[in-house]
């Protein structure tokens, strides 16, 4: 970010914290696409993503005075949005699957290969098919997949955000990878 852009963002934030509606509107315009995109990737549902993006900006309006500048505004906003989506998923009844559960679509338990590169996903895969496959993941798998593989959160951060253990986060991610490998390998797109 250029020094001028950072200065103008700081001024907008300061004005919005004092209740300046035009400054808040400018922040909304600047960040609305990224907020909606994150909500959509985490939920896989356009209607829910629109509602959650709106809820995120309502939360921002209520909480902007608490922003202290200890991190970049975009980082702080990102965390606020993730929390809004995760709270929604919890209320909706986020499906979390036991480490010992078997996948009903197979006869054998799901293989757990932690730390291995997934060569089938690393190749060039049609982006639209991958997006559809990610959207077809169960909410728990999808949330961990998006937070870890797309947004770059560590398993420790995901565990804290979602109220789960680190090993459970790793398990959800491994299962998401396994499901995606199966779908992509079979040419199925959810």
mmCIF file with all atom_site columns, C-alpha atoms in Angstrom:
data_model
loop_
_atom_site.group_PDB
_atom_site.id
_atom_site.type_symbol
_atom_site.label_atom_id
_atom_site.label_alt_id
_atom_site.label_comp_id
_atom_site.label_asym_id
_atom_site.label_entity_id
_atom_site.label_seq_id
_atom_site.pdbx_PDB_ins_code
_atom_site.Cartn_x
_atom_site.Cartn_y
_atom_site.Cartn_z
_atom_site.occupancy
_atom_site.B_iso_or_equiv
_atom_site.pdbx_formal_charge
_atom_site.auth_seq_id
_atom_site.auth_comp_id
_atom_site.auth_asym_id
_atom_site.auth_atom_id
_atom_site.pdbx_PDB_model_num
ATOM 1   C CA . UNK A 1 1   ? 0.000   0.000   0.000   1.00 0.00 ? 1   UNK A CA 1
ATOM 2   C CA . UNK A 1 2   ? 1.378   3.419   -0.911  1.00 0.00 ? 2   UNK A CA 1
ATOM 3   C CA . UNK A 1 3   ? 2.095   5.938   1.885   1.00 0.00 ? 3   UNK A CA 1
ATOM 4   C CA . UNK A 1 4   ? -0.617  8.248   0.464   1.00 0.00 ? 4   UNK A CA 1
ATOM 5   C CA . UNK A 1 5   ? -3.185  5.402   0.437   1.00 0.00 ? 5   UNK A CA 1
ATOM 6   C CA . UNK A 1 6   ? -2.265  4.416   4.026   1.00 0.00 ? 6   UNK A CA 1
ATOM 7   C CA . UNK A 1 7   ? -2.600  8.046   5.153   1.00 0.00 ? 7   UNK A CA 1
ATOM 8   C CA . UNK A 1 8   ? -5.986  8.462   3.468   1.00 0.00 ? 8   UNK A CA 1
ATOM 9   C CA . UNK A 1 9   ? -7.206  5.158   4.994   1.00 0.00 ? 9   UNK A CA 1
ATOM 10  C CA . UNK A 1 10  ? -6.037  6.327   8.428   1.00 0.00 ? 10  UNK A CA 1
ATOM 11  C CA . UNK A 1 11  ? -7.906  9.608   7.961   1.00 0.00 ? 11  UNK A CA 1
ATOM 12  C CA . UNK A 1 12  ? -11.062 7.783   6.821   1.00 0.00 ? 12  UNK A CA 1
ATOM 13  C CA . UNK A 1 13  ? -10.885 5.440   9.807   1.00 0.00 ? 13  UNK A CA 1
ATOM 14  C CA . UNK A 1 14  ? -10.374 8.328   12.240  1.00 0.00 ? 14  UNK A CA 1
ATOM 15  C CA . UNK A 1 15  ? -13.306 10.219  10.725  1.00 0.00 ? 15  UNK A CA 1
ATOM 16  C CA . UNK A 1 16  ? -15.520 7.108   10.762  1.00 0.00 ? 16  UNK A CA 1
ATOM 17  C CA . UNK A 1 17  ? -14.627 6.549   14.428  1.00 0.00 ? 17  UNK A CA 1
ATOM 18  C CA . UNK A 1 18  ? -15.944 10.056  15.130  1.00 0.00 ? 18  UNK A CA 1
ATOM 19  C CA . UNK A 1 19  ? -19.252 9.186   13.415  1.00 0.00 ? 19  UNK A CA 1
ATOM 20  C CA . UNK A 1 20  ? -18.613 10.671  9.960   1.00 0.00 ? 20  UNK A CA 1
ATOM 21  C CA . UNK A 1 21  ? -21.079 8.826   7.699   1.00 0.00 ? 21  UNK A CA 1
ATOM 22  C CA . UNK A 1 22  ? -19.278 9.821   4.479   1.00 0.00 ? 22  UNK A CA 1
ATOM 23  C CA . UNK A 1 23  ? -16.028 8.310   5.796   1.00 0.00 ? 23  UNK A CA 1
ATOM 24  C CA . UNK A 1 24  ? -17.800 5.104   6.790   1.00 0.00 ? 24  UNK A CA 1
ATOM 25  C CA . UNK A 1 25  ? -19.415 4.972   3.351   1.00 0.00 ? 25  UNK A CA 1
ATOM 26  C CA . UNK A 1 26  ? -15.974 5.348   1.737   1.00 0.00 ? 26  UNK A CA 1
ATOM 27  C CA . UNK A 1 27  ? -14.633 2.482   3.888   1.00 0.00 ? 27  UNK A CA 1
ATOM 28  C CA . UNK A 1 28  ? -17.628 0.398   2.829   1.00 0.00 ? 28  UNK A CA 1
ATOM 29  C CA . UNK A 1 29  ? -16.942 1.098   -0.861  1.00 0.00 ? 29  UNK A CA 1
ATOM 30  C CA . UNK A 1 30  ? -13.264 0.258   -0.432  1.00 0.00 ? 30  UNK A CA 1
ATOM 31  C CA . UNK A 1 31  ? -13.791 -3.061  1.346   1.00 0.00 ? 31  UNK A CA 1
ATOM 32  C CA . UNK A 1 32  ? -17.215 -4.367  0.234   1.00 0.00 ? 32  UNK A CA 1
ATOM 33  C CA . UNK A 1 33  ? -15.939 -6.710  -2.499  1.00 0.00 ? 33  UNK A CA 1
ATOM 34  C CA . UNK A 1 34  ? -13.321 -8.329  -0.298  1.00 0.00 ? 34  UNK A CA 1
ATOM 35  C CA . UNK A 1 35  ? -15.798 -8.781  2.571   1.00 0.00 ? 35  UNK A CA 1
ATOM 36  C CA . UNK A 1 36  ? -18.438 -10.325 0.302   1.00 0.00 ? 36  UNK A CA 1
ATOM 37  C CA . UNK A 1 37  ? -15.848 -12.556 -1.379  1.00 0.00 ? 37  UNK A CA 1
ATOM 38  C CA . UNK A 1 38  ? -14.653 -13.907 1.970   1.00 0.00 ? 38  UNK A CA 1
ATOM 39  C CA . UNK A 1 39  ? -18.239 -14.543 3.108   1.00 0.00 ? 39  UNK A CA 1
ATOM 40  C CA . UNK A 1 40  ? -19.016 -16.333 -0.153  1.00 0.00 ? 40  UNK A CA 1
ATOM 41  C CA . UNK A 1 41  ? -15.913 -18.524 0.014   1.00 0.00 ? 41  UNK A CA 1
ATOM 42  C CA . UNK A 1 42  ? -16.709 -19.535 3.582   1.00 0.00 ? 42  UNK A CA 1
ATOM 43  C CA . UNK A 1 43  ? -20.422 -20.239 3.086   1.00 0.00 ? 43  UNK A CA 1
ATOM 44  C CA . UNK A 1 44  ? -20.644 -21.231 -0.575  1.00 0.00 ? 44  UNK A CA 1
ATOM 45  C CA . UNK A 1 45  ? -24.054 -19.557 -0.718  1.00 0.00 ? 45  UNK A CA 1
ATOM 46  C CA . UNK A 1 46  ? -24.656 -16.177 -2.374  1.00 0.00 ? 46  UNK A CA 1
ATOM 47  C CA . UNK A 1 47  ? -27.718 -15.257 -0.298  1.00 0.00 ? 47  UNK A CA 1
ATOM 48  C CA . UNK A 1 48  ? -25.948 -16.118 2.975   1.00 0.00 ? 48  UNK A CA 1
ATOM 49  C CA . UNK A 1 49  ? -22.821 -14.278 1.806   1.00 0.00 ? 49  UNK A CA 1
ATOM 50  C CA . UNK A 1 50  ? -24.846 -11.126 1.088   1.00 0.00 ? 50  UNK A CA 1
ATOM 51  C CA . UNK A 1 51  ? -26.523 -11.293 4.504   1.00 0.00 ? 51  UNK A CA 1
ATOM 52  C CA . UNK A 1 52  ? -23.228 -11.951 6.273   1.00 0.00 ? 52  UNK A CA 1
ATOM 53  C CA . UNK A 1 53  ? -21.433 -9.152  4.416   1.00 0.00 ? 53  UNK A CA 1
ATOM 54  C CA . UNK A 1 54  ? -24.207 -6.800  5.528   1.00 0.00 ? 54  UNK A CA 1
ATOM 55  C CA . UNK A 1 55  ? -23.947 -8.116  9.103   1.00 0.00 ? 55  UNK A CA 1
ATOM 56  C CA . UNK A 1 56  ? -20.163 -7.635  8.955   1.00 0.00 ? 56  UNK A CA 1
ATOM 57  C CA . UNK A 1 57  ? -20.554 -3.977  8.033   1.00 0.00 ? 57  UNK A CA 1
ATOM 58  C CA . UNK A 1 58  ? -23.127 -3.505  10.798  1.00 0.00 ? 58  UNK A CA 1
ATOM 59  C CA . UNK A 1 59  ? -20.596 -4.986  13.218  1.00 0.00 ? 59  UNK A CA 1
ATOM 60  C CA . UNK A 1 60  ? -17.915 -2.710  11.754  1.00 0.00 ? 60  UNK A CA 1
ATOM 61  C CA . UNK A 1 61  ? -20.173 0.307   12.297  1.00 0.00 ? 61  UNK A CA 1
ATOM 62  C CA . UNK A 1 62  ? -20.727 -0.740  15.925  1.00 0.00 ? 62  UNK A CA 1
ATOM 63  C CA . UNK A 1 63  ? -17.102 -1.646  16.636  1.00 0.00 ? 63  UNK A CA 1
ATOM 64  C CA . UNK A 1 64  ? -14.993 0.742   14.556  1.00 0.00 ? 64  UNK A CA 1
ATOM 65  C CA . UNK A 1 65  ? -14.300 2.835   17.657  1.00 0.00 ? 65  UNK A CA 1
ATOM 66  C CA . UNK A 1 66  ? -12.461 -0.180  19.128  1.00 0.00 ? 66  UNK A CA 1
ATOM 67  C CA . UNK A 1 67  ? -9.941  -0.268  16.262  1.00 0.00 ? 67  UNK A CA 1
ATOM 68  C CA . UNK A 1 68  ? -6.628  0.847   17.768  1.00 0.00 ? 68  UNK A CA 1
ATOM 69  C CA . UNK A 1 69  ? -4.327  0.537   14.772  1.00 0.00 ? 69  UNK A CA 1
ATOM 70  C CA . UNK A 1 70  ? -2.251  -2.253  16.323  1.00 0.00 ? 70  UNK A CA 1
ATOM 71  C CA . UNK A 1 71  ? -2.626  -4.143  13.045  1.00 0.00 ? 71  UNK A CA 1
ATOM 72  C CA . UNK A 1 72  ? -3.588  -3.084  9.550   1.00 0.00 ? 72  UNK A CA 1
ATOM 73  C CA . UNK A 1 73  ? -7.238  -2.085  9.258   1.00 0.00 ? 73  UNK A CA 1
ATOM 74  C CA . UNK A 1 74  ? -7.765  -4.700  6.529   1.00 0.00 ? 74  UNK A CA 1
ATOM 75  C CA . UNK A 1 75  ? -6.417  -7.416  8.873   1.00 0.00 ? 75  UNK A CA 1
ATOM 76  C CA . UNK A 1 76  ? -8.667  -6.260  11.707  1.00 0.00 ? 76  UNK A CA 1
ATOM 77  C CA . UNK A 1 77  ? -11.689 -6.132  9.366   1.00 0.00 ? 77  UNK A CA 1
ATOM 78  C CA . UNK A 1 78  ? -10.836 -9.577  7.973   1.00 0.00 ? 78  UNK A CA 1
ATOM 79  C CA . UNK A 1 79  ? -10.839 -11.059 11.479  1.00 0.00 ? 79  UNK A CA 1
ATOM 80  C CA . UNK A 1 80  ? -14.171 -9.341  12.253  1.00 0.00 ? 80  UNK A CA 1
ATOM 81  C CA . UNK A 1 81  ? -15.717 -10.828 9.075   1.00 0.00 ? 81  UNK A CA 1
ATOM 82  C CA . UNK A 1 82  ? -14.362 -14.317 9.807   1.00 0.00 ? 82  UNK A CA 1
ATOM 83  C CA . UNK A 1 83  ? -15.861 -14.116 13.295  1.00 0.00 ? 83  UNK A CA 1
ATOM 84  C CA . UNK A 1 84  ? -19.259 -13.044 11.921  1.00 0.00 ? 84  UNK A CA 1
ATOM 85  C CA . UNK A 1 85  ? -19.293 -15.966 9.467   1.00 0.00 ? 85  UNK A CA 1
ATOM 86  C CA . UNK A 1 86  ? -18.114 -18.481 12.065  1.00 0.00 ? 86  UNK A CA 1
ATOM 87  C CA . UNK A 1 87  ? -20.778 -17.345 14.529  1.00 0.00 ? 87  UNK A CA 1
ATOM 88  C CA . UNK A 1 88  ? -23.378 -17.786 11.785  1.00 0.00 ? 88  UNK A CA 1
ATOM 89  C CA . UNK A 1 89  ? -22.096 -21.278 10.986  1.00 0.00 ? 89  UNK A CA 1
ATOM 90  C CA . UNK A 1 90  ? -22.161 -22.223 14.674  1.00 0.00 ? 90  UNK A CA 1
ATOM 91  C CA . UNK A 1 91  ? -25.736 -20.992 15.046  1.00 0.00 ? 91  UNK A CA 1
ATOM 92  C CA . UNK A 1 92  ? -26.699 -22.830 11.889  1.00 0.00 ? 92  UNK A CA 1
ATOM 93  C CA . UNK A 1 93  ? -25.376 -26.059 13.380  1.00 0.00 ? 93  UNK A CA 1
ATOM 94  C CA . UNK A 1 94  ? -21.903 -26.422 11.951  1.00 0.00 ? 94  UNK A CA 1
ATOM 95  C CA . UNK A 1 95  ? -21.393 -30.078 11.134  1.00 0.00 ? 95  UNK A CA 1
ATOM 96  C CA . UNK A 1 96  ? -18.231 -31.266 12.783  1.00 0.00 ? 96  UNK A CA 1
ATOM 97  C CA . UNK A 1 97  ? -17.232 -34.819 12.102  1.00 0.00 ? 97  UNK A CA 1
ATOM 98  C CA . UNK A 1 98  ? -15.530 -37.101 14.568  1.00 0.00 ? 98  UNK A CA 1
ATOM 99  C CA . UNK A 1 99  ? -11.955 -38.179 13.926  1.00 0.00 ? 99  UNK A CA 1
ATOM 100 C CA . UNK A 1 100 ? -13.150 -41.777 14.051  1.00 0.00 ? 100 UNK A CA 1
ATOM 101 C CA . UNK A 1 101 ? -16.106 -41.392 11.689  1.00 0.00 ? 101 UNK A CA 1
ATOM 102 C CA . UNK A 1 102 ? -15.983 -43.138 8.354   1.00 0.00 ? 102 UNK A CA 1
ATOM 103 C CA . UNK A 1 103 ? -17.176 -41.528 5.164   1.00 0.00 ? 103 UNK A CA 1
ATOM 104 C CA . UNK A 1 104 ? -20.416 -43.197 4.052   1.00 0.00 ? 104 UNK A CA 1
ATOM 105 C CA . UNK A 1 105 ? -19.486 -42.829 0.388   1.00 0.00 ? 105 UNK A CA 1
ATOM 106 C CA . UNK A 1 106 ? -16.616 -45.286 0.862   1.00 0.00 ? 106 UNK A CA 1
ATOM 107 C CA . UNK A 1 107 ? -16.242 -48.641 2.470   1.00 0.00 ? 107 UNK A CA 1
ATOM 108 C CA . UNK A 1 108 ? -12.895 -47.862 4.105   1.00 0.00 ? 108 UNK A CA 1
ATOM 109 C CA . UNK A 1 109 ? -12.178 -45.131 6.694   1.00 0.00 ? 109 UNK A CA 1
ATOM 110 C CA . UNK A 1 110 ? -10.922 -41.841 5.306   1.00 0.00 ? 110 UNK A CA 1
ATOM 111 C CA . UNK A 1 111 ? -7.142  -41.919 4.901   1.00 0.00 ? 111 UNK A CA 1
ATOM 112 C CA . UNK A 1 112 ? -5.309  -39.316 6.945   1.00 0.00 ? 112 UNK A CA 1
ATOM 113 C CA . UNK A 1 113 ? -2.110  -38.170 5.233   1.00 0.00 ? 113 UNK A CA 1
ATOM 114 C CA . UNK A 1 114 ? -1.032  -35.097 7.205   1.00 0.00 ? 114 UNK A CA 1
ATOM 115 C CA . UNK A 1 115 ? 1.678   -32.896 5.785   1.00 0.00 ? 115 UNK A CA 1
ATOM 116 C CA . UNK A 1 116 ? 1.871   -34.578 2.382   1.00 0.00 ? 116 UNK A CA 1
ATOM 117 C CA . UNK A 1 117 ? 1.610   -32.450 -0.735  1.00 0.00 ? 117 UNK A CA 1
ATOM 118 C CA . UNK A 1 118 ? -1.572  -33.216 -2.603  1.00 0.00 ? 118 UNK A CA 1
ATOM 119 C CA . UNK A 1 119 ? -0.253  -33.702 -6.130  1.00 0.00 ? 119 UNK A CA 1
ATOM 120 C CA . UNK A 1 120 ? -3.711  -34.120 -7.669  1.00 0.00 ? 120 UNK A CA 1
ATOM 121 C CA . UNK A 1 121 ? -4.818  -30.718 -6.327  1.00 0.00 ? 121 UNK A CA 1
ATOM 122 C CA . UNK A 1 122 ? -1.506  -29.028 -7.078  1.00 0.00 ? 122 UNK A CA 1
ATOM 123 C CA . UNK A 1 123 ? -1.774  -29.598 -10.824 1.00 0.00 ? 123 UNK A CA 1
ATOM 124 C CA . UNK A 1 124 ? -3.695  -27.277 -13.076 1.00 0.00 ? 124 UNK A CA 1
ATOM 125 C CA . UNK A 1 125 ? -7.342  -27.812 -12.245 1.00 0.00 ? 125 UNK A CA 1
ATOM 126 C CA . UNK A 1 126 ? -10.158 -25.934 -13.858 1.00 0.00 ? 126 UNK A CA 1
ATOM 127 C CA . UNK A 1 127 ? -10.788 -23.067 -11.420 1.00 0.00 ? 127 UNK A CA 1
ATOM 128 C CA . UNK A 1 128 ? -14.559 -23.158 -11.857 1.00 0.00 ? 128 UNK A CA 1
ATOM 129 C CA . UNK A 1 129 ? -14.704 -26.876 -11.124 1.00 0.00 ? 129 UNK A CA 1
ATOM 130 C CA . UNK A 1 130 ? -12.540 -26.420 -8.046  1.00 0.00 ? 130 UNK A CA 1
ATOM 131 C CA . UNK A 1 131 ? -14.720 -23.556 -6.833  1.00 0.00 ? 131 UNK A CA 1
ATOM 132 C CA . UNK A 1 132 ? -17.826 -25.704 -7.255  1.00 0.00 ? 132 UNK A CA 1
ATOM 133 C CA . UNK A 1 133 ? -16.161 -28.614 -5.481  1.00 0.00 ? 133 UNK A CA 1
ATOM 134 C CA . UNK A 1 134 ? -15.175 -26.373 -2.555  1.00 0.00 ? 134 UNK A CA 1
ATOM 135 C CA . UNK A 1 135 ? -18.744 -25.060 -2.431  1.00 0.00 ? 135 UNK A CA 1
ATOM 136 C CA . UNK A 1 136 ? -19.986 -28.656 -2.186  1.00 0.00 ? 136 UNK A CA 1
ATOM 137 C CA . UNK A 1 137 ? -17.935 -29.423 0.921   1.00 0.00 ? 137 UNK A CA 1
ATOM 138 C CA . UNK A 1 138 ? -19.795 -29.734 4.225   1.00 0.00 ? 138 UNK A CA 1
ATOM 139 C CA . UNK A 1 139 ? -19.682 -26.416 6.136   1.00 0.00 ? 139 UNK A CA 1
ATOM 140 C CA . UNK A 1 140 ? -17.066 -27.564 8.669   1.00 0.00 ? 140 UNK A CA 1
ATOM 141 C CA . UNK A 1 141 ? -14.704 -28.842 5.987   1.00 0.00 ? 141 UNK A CA 1
ATOM 142 C CA . UNK A 1 142 ? -15.254 -25.755 3.823   1.00 0.00 ? 142 UNK A CA 1
ATOM 143 C CA . UNK A 1 143 ? -14.654 -23.291 6.673   1.00 0.00 ? 143 UNK A CA 1
ATOM 144 C CA . UNK A 1 144 ? -11.352 -24.906 7.666   1.00 0.00 ? 144 UNK A CA 1
ATOM 145 C CA . UNK A 1 145 ? -10.286 -25.302 4.014   1.00 0.00 ? 145 UNK A CA 1
ATOM 146 C CA . UNK A 1 146 ? -10.953 -21.642 3.216   1.00 0.00 ? 146 UNK A CA 1
ATOM 147 C CA . UNK A 1 147 ? -9.339  -20.361 6.408   1.00 0.00 ? 147 UNK A CA 1
ATOM 148 C CA . UNK A 1 148 ? -6.220  -22.525 6.010   1.00 0.00 ? 148 UNK A CA 1
ATOM 149 C CA . UNK A 1 149 ? -5.630  -23.019 2.289   1.00 0.00 ? 149 UNK A CA 1
ATOM 150 C CA . UNK A 1 150 ? -7.156  -19.813 0.931   1.00 0.00 ? 150 UNK A CA 1
ATOM 151 C CA . UNK A 1 151 ? -6.765  -17.237 3.711   1.00 0.00 ? 151 UNK A CA 1
ATOM 152 C CA . UNK A 1 152 ? -3.535  -18.611 5.204   1.00 0.00 ? 152 UNK A CA 1
ATOM 153 C CA . UNK A 1 153 ? -4.550  -19.064 8.830   1.00 0.00 ? 153 UNK A CA 1
ATOM 154 C CA . UNK A 1 154 ? -2.571  -21.581 10.882  1.00 0.00 ? 154 UNK A CA 1
ATOM 155 C CA . UNK A 1 155 ? -4.310  -24.540 12.489  1.00 0.00 ? 155 UNK A CA 1
ATOM 156 C CA . UNK A 1 156 ? -3.760  -22.924 15.877  1.00 0.00 ? 156 UNK A CA 1
ATOM 157 C CA . UNK A 1 157 ? -5.540  -19.735 14.735  1.00 0.00 ? 157 UNK A CA 1
ATOM 158 C CA . UNK A 1 158 ? -8.375  -21.749 13.191  1.00 0.00 ? 158 UNK A CA 1
ATOM 159 C CA . UNK A 1 159 ? -8.769  -23.762 16.380  1.00 0.00 ? 159 UNK A CA 1
ATOM 160 C CA . UNK A 1 160 ? -9.034  -20.563 18.400  1.00 0.00 ? 160 UNK A CA 1
ATOM 161 C CA . UNK A 1 161 ? -11.474 -18.927 15.956  1.00 0.00 ? 161 UNK A CA 1
ATOM 162 C CA . UNK A 1 162 ? -13.739 -21.951 15.679  1.00 0.00 ? 162 UNK A CA 1
ATOM 163 C CA . UNK A 1 163 ? -13.492 -23.230 19.249  1.00 0.00 ? 163 UNK A CA 1
ATOM 164 C CA . UNK A 1 164 ? -11.925 -26.574 18.347  1.00 0.00 ? 164 UNK A CA 1
ATOM 165 C CA . UNK A 1 165 ? -8.626  -28.332 18.906  1.00 0.00 ? 165 UNK A CA 1
ATOM 166 C CA . UNK A 1 166 ? -5.688  -27.979 16.543  1.00 0.00 ? 166 UNK A CA 1
ATOM 167 C CA . UNK A 1 167 ? -5.844  -31.689 15.726  1.00 0.00 ? 167 UNK A CA 1
ATOM 168 C CA . UNK A 1 168 ? -9.541  -31.373 14.878  1.00 0.00 ? 168 UNK A CA 1
ATOM 169 C CA . UNK A 1 169 ? -8.742  -28.491 12.505  1.00 0.00 ? 169 UNK A CA 1
ATOM 170 C CA . UNK A 1 170 ? -6.094  -30.655 10.831  1.00 0.00 ? 170 UNK A CA 1
ATOM 171 C CA . UNK A 1 171 ? -8.549  -33.532 10.567  1.00 0.00 ? 171 UNK A CA 1
ATOM 172 C CA . UNK A 1 172 ? -11.228 -31.333 8.973   1.00 0.00 ? 172 UNK A CA 1
ATOM 173 C CA . UNK A 1 173 ? -8.668  -30.047 6.458   1.00 0.00 ? 173 UNK A CA 1
ATOM 174 C CA . UNK A 1 174 ? -7.435  -33.562 5.630   1.00 0.00 ? 174 UNK A CA 1
ATOM 175 C CA . UNK A 1 175 ? -11.017 -34.690 5.051   1.00 0.00 ? 175 UNK A CA 1
ATOM 176 C CA . UNK A 1 176 ? -11.703 -31.645 2.869   1.00 0.00 ? 176 UNK A CA 1
ATOM 177 C CA . UNK A 1 177 ? -8.615  -32.452 0.787   1.00 0.00 ? 177 UNK A CA 1
ATOM 178 C CA . UNK A 1 178 ? -9.670  -36.105 0.502   1.00 0.00 ? 178 UNK A CA 1
ATOM 179 C CA . UNK A 1 179 ? -13.180 -35.157 -0.616  1.00 0.00 ? 179 UNK A CA 1
ATOM 180 C CA . UNK A 1 180 ? -11.800 -32.680 -3.173  1.00 0.00 ? 180 UNK A CA 1
ATOM 181 C CA . UNK A 1 181 ? -9.340  -35.285 -4.518  1.00 0.00 ? 181 UNK A CA 1
ATOM 182 C CA . UNK A 1 182 ? -12.213 -37.731 -4.968  1.00 0.00 ? 182 UNK A CA 1
ATOM 183 C CA . UNK A 1 183 ? -14.464 -35.231 -6.743  1.00 0.00 ? 183 UNK A CA 1
ATOM 184 C CA . UNK A 1 184 ? -11.747 -33.881 -8.982  1.00 0.00 ? 184 UNK A CA 1
ATOM 185 C CA . UNK A 1 185 ? -10.411 -37.374 -9.726  1.00 0.00 ? 185 UNK A CA 1
ATOM 186 C CA . UNK A 1 186 ? -13.895 -38.498 -10.710 1.00 0.00 ? 186 UNK A CA 1
ATOM 187 C CA . UNK A 1 187 ? -14.615 -35.299 -12.645 1.00 0.00 ? 187 UNK A CA 1
ATOM 188 C CA . UNK A 1 188 ? -17.500 -34.532 -10.300 1.00 0.00 ? 188 UNK A CA 1
ATOM 189 C CA . UNK A 1 189 ? -18.158 -30.913 -9.384  1.00 0.00 ? 189 UNK A CA 1
ATOM 190 C CA . UNK A 1 190 ? -20.519 -31.033 -6.427  1.00 0.00 ? 190 UNK A CA 1
#
